[in-house]
PDB file of C-alpha atoms in Angstrom:
ATOM      1  CA  MET V1135     173.378  43.896  17.802  1.00 51.00           C
ATOM      2  CA  ARG V1136     174.251  41.791  20.822  1.00 52.00           C
ATOM      3  CA  LEU V1137     171.457  40.293  22.941  1.00 50.00           C
ATOM      4  CA  LEU V1138     171.411  40.956  26.659  1.00 46.00           C
ATOM      5  CA  SER V1139     171.366  37.234  27.293  1.00 47.00           C
ATOM      6  CA  HIS V1140     174.867  36.993  25.823  1.00 50.00           C
ATOM      7  CA  THR V1141     176.168  39.748  28.084  1.00 47.00           C
ATOM      8  CA  PHE V1142     174.195  38.888  31.210  1.00 47.00           C
ATOM      9  CA  ARG V1143     173.702  35.158  31.529  1.00 51.00           C
ATOM     10  CA  CYS V1144     170.857  35.496  34.024  1.00 48.00           C
ATOM     11  CA  VAL V1145     168.731  37.413  31.504  1.00 50.00           C
ATOM     12  CA  LYS V1146     166.800  35.063  29.257  1.00 50.00           C
ATOM     13  CA  PRO V1147     165.896  36.041  25.707  1.00 52.00           C
ATOM     14  CA  PRO V1148     162.224  36.952  25.290  1.00 52.00           C
ATOM     15  CA  ILE V1149     159.915  34.145  24.235  1.00 56.00           C
ATOM     16  CA  SER V1150     157.989  35.057  21.146  1.00 55.00           C
ATOM     17  CA  ASN V1151     154.446  33.764  21.070  1.00 55.00           C
ATOM     18  CA  PRO V1152     153.218  32.873  17.604  1.00 52.00           C
ATOM     19  CA  PRO V1153     150.134  34.843  16.597  1.00 55.00           C
ATOM     20  CA  LEU V1154     146.899  32.940  16.852  1.00 55.00           C
ATOM     21  CA  SER V1155     145.526  31.866  13.528  1.00 50.00           C
ATOM     22  CA  LYS V1156     141.873  32.186  12.672  1.00 51.00           C
ATOM     23  CA  SER V1157     141.490  28.410  12.664  1.00 47.00           C
ATOM     24  CA  SER V1158     142.392  28.234  16.365  1.00 46.00           C
ATOM     25  CA  SER V1159     139.925  30.872  17.502  1.00 47.00           C
ATOM     26  CA  SER V1160     137.111  29.908  19.834  1.00 47.00           C
ATOM     27  CA  SER V1161     134.532  30.454  17.088  1.00 47.00           C
ATOM     28  CA  SER V1162     136.090  27.688  15.004  1.00 49.00           C
ATOM     29  CA  LYS V1163     134.157  24.451  14.800  1.00 55.00           C
ATOM     30  CA  ASP V1164     137.141  22.297  13.886  1.00 54.00           C
ATOM     31  CA  PRO V1165     136.652  18.973  15.728  1.00 55.00           C
ATOM     32  CA  THR V1166     140.372  18.184  15.578  1.00 59.00           C
ATOM     33  CA  LEU V1167     141.238  21.171  17.738  1.00 58.00           C
ATOM     34  CA  ILE V1168     141.804  19.905  21.261  1.00 59.00           C
ATOM     35  CA  VAL V1169     142.683  22.343  23.983  1.00 57.00           C
ATOM     36  CA  LYS V1170     144.312  20.707  26.969  1.00 60.00           C
ATOM     37  CA  SER V1171     144.390  22.557  30.200  1.00 60.00           C
ATOM     38  CA  GLU V1172     147.253  21.901  32.566  1.00 65.00           C
ATOM     39  CA  PRO V1173     146.280  20.187  35.793  1.00 60.00           C
ATOM     40  CA  LYS V1174     146.095  22.571  38.688  1.00 57.00           C
ATOM     41  CA  PRO V1175     148.925  22.073  41.150  1.00 60.00           C
ATOM     42  CA  LYS V1176     147.821  20.639  44.463  1.00 65.00           C
ATOM     43  CA  LEU V1177     147.673  23.407  47.029  1.00 73.00           C
ATOM     44  CA  LYS V1178     149.989  22.789  49.937  1.00 83.00           C
ATOM     45  CA  GLN V1179     148.477  22.942  53.374  1.00 90.00           C
ATOM     46  CA  TRP V1180     150.180  23.671  56.649  1.00 96.00           C
ATOM     47  CA  CYS V1181     150.791  20.526  58.632  1.00 96.00           C
ATOM     48  CA  VAL V1182     151.686  19.932  62.273  1.00 98.00           C
ATOM     49  CA  TYR V1183     153.495  16.638  62.761  1.00 98.00           C
ATOM     50  CA  LEU V1184     154.863  14.321  65.413  1.00 97.00           C
ATOM     51  CA  ILE V1185     157.922  12.242  64.643  1.00 96.00           C
ATOM     52  CA  ILE V1186     159.628   9.685  66.837  1.00 95.00           C
ATOM     53  CA  SER V1187     163.232   8.506  66.823  1.00 93.00           C
ATOM     54  CA  SER V1188     163.904   4.884  66.067  1.00 89.00           C
ATOM     55  CA  ASN V1189     167.245   4.771  67.893  1.00 86.00           C
ATOM     56  CA  SER V1190     167.929   4.951  71.597  1.00 81.00           C
ATOM     57  CA  PRO V1191     167.325   7.194  73.435  1.00 81.00           C
ATOM     58  CA  ILE V1192     163.788   7.273  72.079  1.00 88.00           C
ATOM     59  CA  LYS V1193     162.554  10.855  71.672  1.00 93.00           C
ATOM     60  CA  THR V1194     159.675  12.657  70.001  1.00 94.00           C
ATOM     61  CA  TYR V1195     159.598  15.927  68.094  1.00 96.00           C
ATOM     62  CA  VAL V1196     156.654  18.147  67.144  1.00 97.00           C
ATOM     63  CA  GLY V1197     157.018  20.502  64.181  1.00 97.00           C
ATOM     64  CA  VAL V1198     155.157  22.435  61.501  1.00 97.00           C
ATOM     65  CA  THR V1199     155.711  22.506  57.739  1.00 97.00           C
ATOM     66  CA  LEU V1200     154.153  22.945  54.314  1.00 96.00           C
ATOM     67  CA  ASP V1201     155.900  19.873  52.886  1.00 95.00           C
ATOM     68  CA  PHE V1202     156.104  16.996  55.362  1.00 96.00           C
ATOM     69  CA  ASP V1203     157.972  14.576  53.075  1.00 95.00           C
ATOM     70  CA  ARG V1204     160.745  17.120  52.457  1.00 95.00           C
ATOM     71  CA  ARG V1205     160.877  18.046  56.154  1.00 95.00           C
ATOM     72  CA  LEU V1206     161.223  14.417  57.278  1.00 96.00           C
ATOM     73  CA  LYS V1207     164.128  13.996  54.852  1.00 95.00           C
ATOM     74  CA  GLN V1208     165.739  17.060  56.456  1.00 95.00           C
ATOM     75  CA  HIS V1209     165.306  15.632  59.961  1.00 94.00           C
ATOM     76  CA  ASN V1210     166.857  12.361  58.781  1.00 94.00           C
ATOM     77  CA  GLY V1211     169.846  14.152  57.228  1.00 93.00           C
ATOM     78  CA  GLU V1212     169.034  13.115  53.662  1.00 94.00           C
ATOM     79  CA  ILE V1213     168.873  16.762  52.565  1.00 93.00           C
ATOM     80  CA  LYS V1214     170.058  19.997  54.164  1.00 91.00           C
ATOM     81  CA  GLY V1215     167.999  21.530  56.933  1.00 87.00           C
ATOM     82  CA  GLY V1216     166.210  20.014  59.872  1.00 81.00           C
ATOM     83  CA  ALA V1217     166.306  20.975  63.523  1.00 85.00           C
ATOM     84  CA  LYS V1218     169.438  20.474  65.616  1.00 87.00           C
ATOM     85  CA  ALA V1219     167.324  18.663  68.174  1.00 87.00           C
ATOM     86  CA  THR V1220     166.655  15.870  65.660  1.00 89.00           C
ATOM     87  CA  ARG V1221     170.273  15.105  64.763  1.00 87.00           C
ATOM     88  CA  ALA V1222     170.455  12.500  67.520  1.00 87.00           C
ATOM     89  CA  GLY V1223     167.962   9.691  67.224  1.00 87.00           C
ATOM     90  CA  ARG V1224     168.039   9.322  63.450  1.00 91.00           C
ATOM     91  CA  PRO V1225     166.280   7.859  61.618  1.00 94.00           C
ATOM     92  CA  TRP V1226     162.972   9.483  62.515  1.00 95.00           C
ATOM     93  CA  ILE V1227     159.597   8.067  61.562  1.00 95.00           C
ATOM     94  CA  CYS V1228     156.215   9.747  61.306  1.00 96.00           C
ATOM     95  CA  ALA V1229     153.875   9.116  64.210  1.00 95.00           C
ATOM     96  CA  CYS V1230     151.092  11.614  63.437  1.00 96.00           C
ATOM     97  CA  THR V1231     150.206  14.395  61.020  1.00 97.00           C
ATOM     98  CA  ILE V1232     147.505  17.009  61.409  1.00 97.00           C
ATOM     99  CA  HIS V1233     146.175  18.864  58.346  1.00 96.00           C
ATOM    100  CA  GLY V1234     143.524  21.515  57.784  1.00 95.00           C
ATOM    101  CA  PHE V1235     145.051  24.674  59.216  1.00 96.00           C
ATOM    102  CA  LYS V1236     143.855  27.876  57.582  1.00 93.00           C
ATOM    103  CA  ASP V1237     147.316  29.482  57.616  1.00 95.00           C
ATOM    104  CA  GLN V1238     150.828  29.327  59.013  1.00 96.00           C
ATOM    105  CA  SER V1239     149.874  31.318  62.098  1.00 97.00           C
ATOM    106  CA  GLN V1240     147.199  28.835  63.167  1.00 96.00           C
ATOM    107  CA  ALA V1241     149.507  25.859  62.534  1.00 97.00           C
ATOM    108  CA  CYS V1242     152.342  27.435  64.533  1.00 97.00           C
ATOM    109  CA  GLU V1243     150.006  28.290  67.399  1.00 97.00           C
ATOM    110  CA  PHE V1244     148.746  24.684  67.496  1.00 98.00           C
ATOM    111  CA  GLU V1245     152.321  23.332  67.411  1.00 98.00           C
ATOM    112  CA  SER V1246     153.384  25.663  70.208  1.00 97.00           C
ATOM    113  CA  LYS V1247     150.442  24.686  72.432  1.00 97.00           C
ATOM    114  CA  TRP V1248     151.076  20.971  71.828  1.00 97.00           C
ATOM    115  CA  LYS V1249     154.712  21.353  72.871  1.00 97.00           C
ATOM    116  CA  LYS V1250     153.807  23.463  75.907  1.00 96.00           C
ATOM    117  CA  VAL V1251     151.101  21.092  77.152  1.00 96.00           C
ATOM    118  CA  SER V1252     153.421  18.103  76.587  1.00 95.00           C
ATOM    119  CA  ARG V1253     155.998  19.709  78.892  1.00 93.00           C
ATOM    120  CA  LYS V1254     153.397  20.540  81.548  1.00 92.00           C
ATOM    121  CA  ILE V1255     151.622  17.211  81.926  1.00 89.00           C
ATOM    122  CA  SER V1256     153.412  14.622  83.993  1.00 76.00           C
ATOM    123  CA  TYR V1257     155.639  12.135  82.307  1.00 66.00           C
ATOM    124  CA  GLU V1258     157.829  10.312  84.730  1.00 57.00           C
ATOM    125  CA  LYS V1259     160.479   8.104  83.293  1.00 57.00           C
ATOM    126  CA  LYS V1260     160.626   5.086  85.582  1.00 54.00           C
ATOM    127  CA  GLU V1261     163.934   3.421  86.387  1.00 48.00           C
ATOM    128  CA  GLU V1262     162.596   0.143  85.027  1.00 50.00           C
ATOM    129  CA  ASP V1263     162.181   1.809  81.588  1.00 46.00           C
ATOM    130  CA  VAL V1264     165.947   1.753  81.079  1.00 46.00           C
ATOM    131  CA  GLY V1265     166.000  -2.012  80.741  1.00 45.00           C
ATOM    132  CA  LYS V1266     162.723  -2.303  78.826  1.00 48.00           C
ATOM    133  CA  LEU V1267     162.399  -2.865  75.136  1.00 48.00           C
ATOM    134  CA  LEU V1268     162.387   0.142  72.812  1.00 52.00           C
ATOM    135  CA  ASP V1269     158.774  -0.645  71.916  1.00 76.00           C
ATOM    136  CA  ASP V1270     157.671  -0.005  75.505  1.00 83.00           C
ATOM    137  CA  GLN V1271     159.462   3.357  75.615  1.00 83.00           C
ATOM    138  CA  THR V1272     158.018   4.288  72.227  1.00 87.00           C
ATOM    139  CA  LEU V1273     154.523   3.415  73.385  1.00 88.00           C
ATOM    140  CA  ARG V1274     154.883   5.470  76.592  1.00 90.00           C
ATOM    141  CA  LEU V1275     156.099   8.515  74.633  1.00 91.00           C
ATOM    142  CA  LEU V1276     153.315   8.222  72.082  1.00 92.00           C
ATOM    143  CA  LYS V1277     150.695   7.952  74.821  1.00 93.00           C
ATOM    144  CA  HIS V1278     152.179  11.013  76.515  1.00 93.00           C
ATOM    145  CA  ARG V1279     151.999  13.072  73.306  1.00 94.00           C
ATOM    146  CA  GLU V1280     148.490  11.784  72.586  1.00 94.00           C
ATOM    147  CA  ARG V1281     147.301  12.844  76.072  1.00 94.00           C
ATOM    148  CA  ALA V1282     148.792  16.297  75.504  1.00 96.00           C
ATOM    149  CA  LEU V1283     147.135  16.488  72.081  1.00 96.00           C
ATOM    150  CA  GLY V1284     143.779  15.670  73.694  1.00 95.00           C
ATOM    151  CA  LYS V1285     144.161  18.705  75.970  1.00 95.00           C
ATOM    152  CA  VAL V1286     145.187  20.936  73.042  1.00 96.00           C
ATOM    153  CA  LYS V1287     142.091  19.867  71.059  1.00 95.00           C
ATOM    154  CA  CYS V1288     139.965  21.521  73.767  1.00 94.00           C
ATOM    155  CA  LEU V1289     141.672  24.863  73.048  1.00 93.00           C
ATOM    156  CA  PHE V1290     140.939  24.907  69.286  1.00 93.00           C
ATOM    157  CA  ASP V1291     138.017  24.415  66.960  1.00 93.00           C
ATOM    158  CA  CYS V1292     139.301  21.173  65.463  1.00 94.00           C
ATOM    159  CA  SER V1293     136.316  20.480  63.221  1.00 94.00           C
ATOM    160  CA  GLN V1294     138.358  21.239  60.076  1.00 94.00           C
ATOM    161  CA  PHE V1295     141.461  19.317  61.192  1.00 96.00           C
ATOM    162  CA  GLU V1296     142.383  15.867  59.935  1.00 96.00           C
ATOM    163  CA  PHE V1297     144.300  13.784  62.495  1.00 96.00           C
ATOM    164  CA  ASP V1298     146.252  10.936  60.932  1.00 95.00           C
ATOM    165  CA  TRP V1299     148.015   8.641  63.405  1.00 93.00           C
ATOM    166  CA  LYS V1300     150.601   6.540  61.587  1.00 90.00           C
ATOM    167  CA  LEU V1301     151.658   4.828  64.828  1.00 81.00           C
ATOM    168  CA  ASP V1302     148.740   3.998  67.083  1.00 70.00           C
ATOM    169  CA  PRO V1303     149.478   4.952  70.706  1.00 64.00           C
ATOM    170  CA  PHE V1304     146.989   2.351  71.975  1.00 57.00           C
TER     171      PHE V1304
END
């Protein structure tokens, strides 16, 4: 008889579990029997993030993800994926992460509002900014995004959110 796993490589042979012996039952009082439980995997939470480019022209990007570390690698071109908008300006660095969203819908709504408010509030790029140091431009952009975030906070119950600024806009 030929096993399916030999014919169809994607089908794995069944794993046979050895029958439990009486000595390993829960009523046994054998002190040498140690049952180890596997650690529970850490539940991933939806995260809204702000990243900033470290090359000129300095830009910011707001996004949402379940795995920020993986997503940042995508934006930086280390692994496949990432938004087209982040191809220029690499490498990107984390400016802020926000955790505590109950689901993807809430995280996406927050991200959308942050982007929308950022576009609406005034941010005038002065002519003198062109000759300034990158640090000054970075600071202005971070302050702009932080002001927009302050307005978005008024639209949500943010009591369960954790705001983690990696780059302080002040």
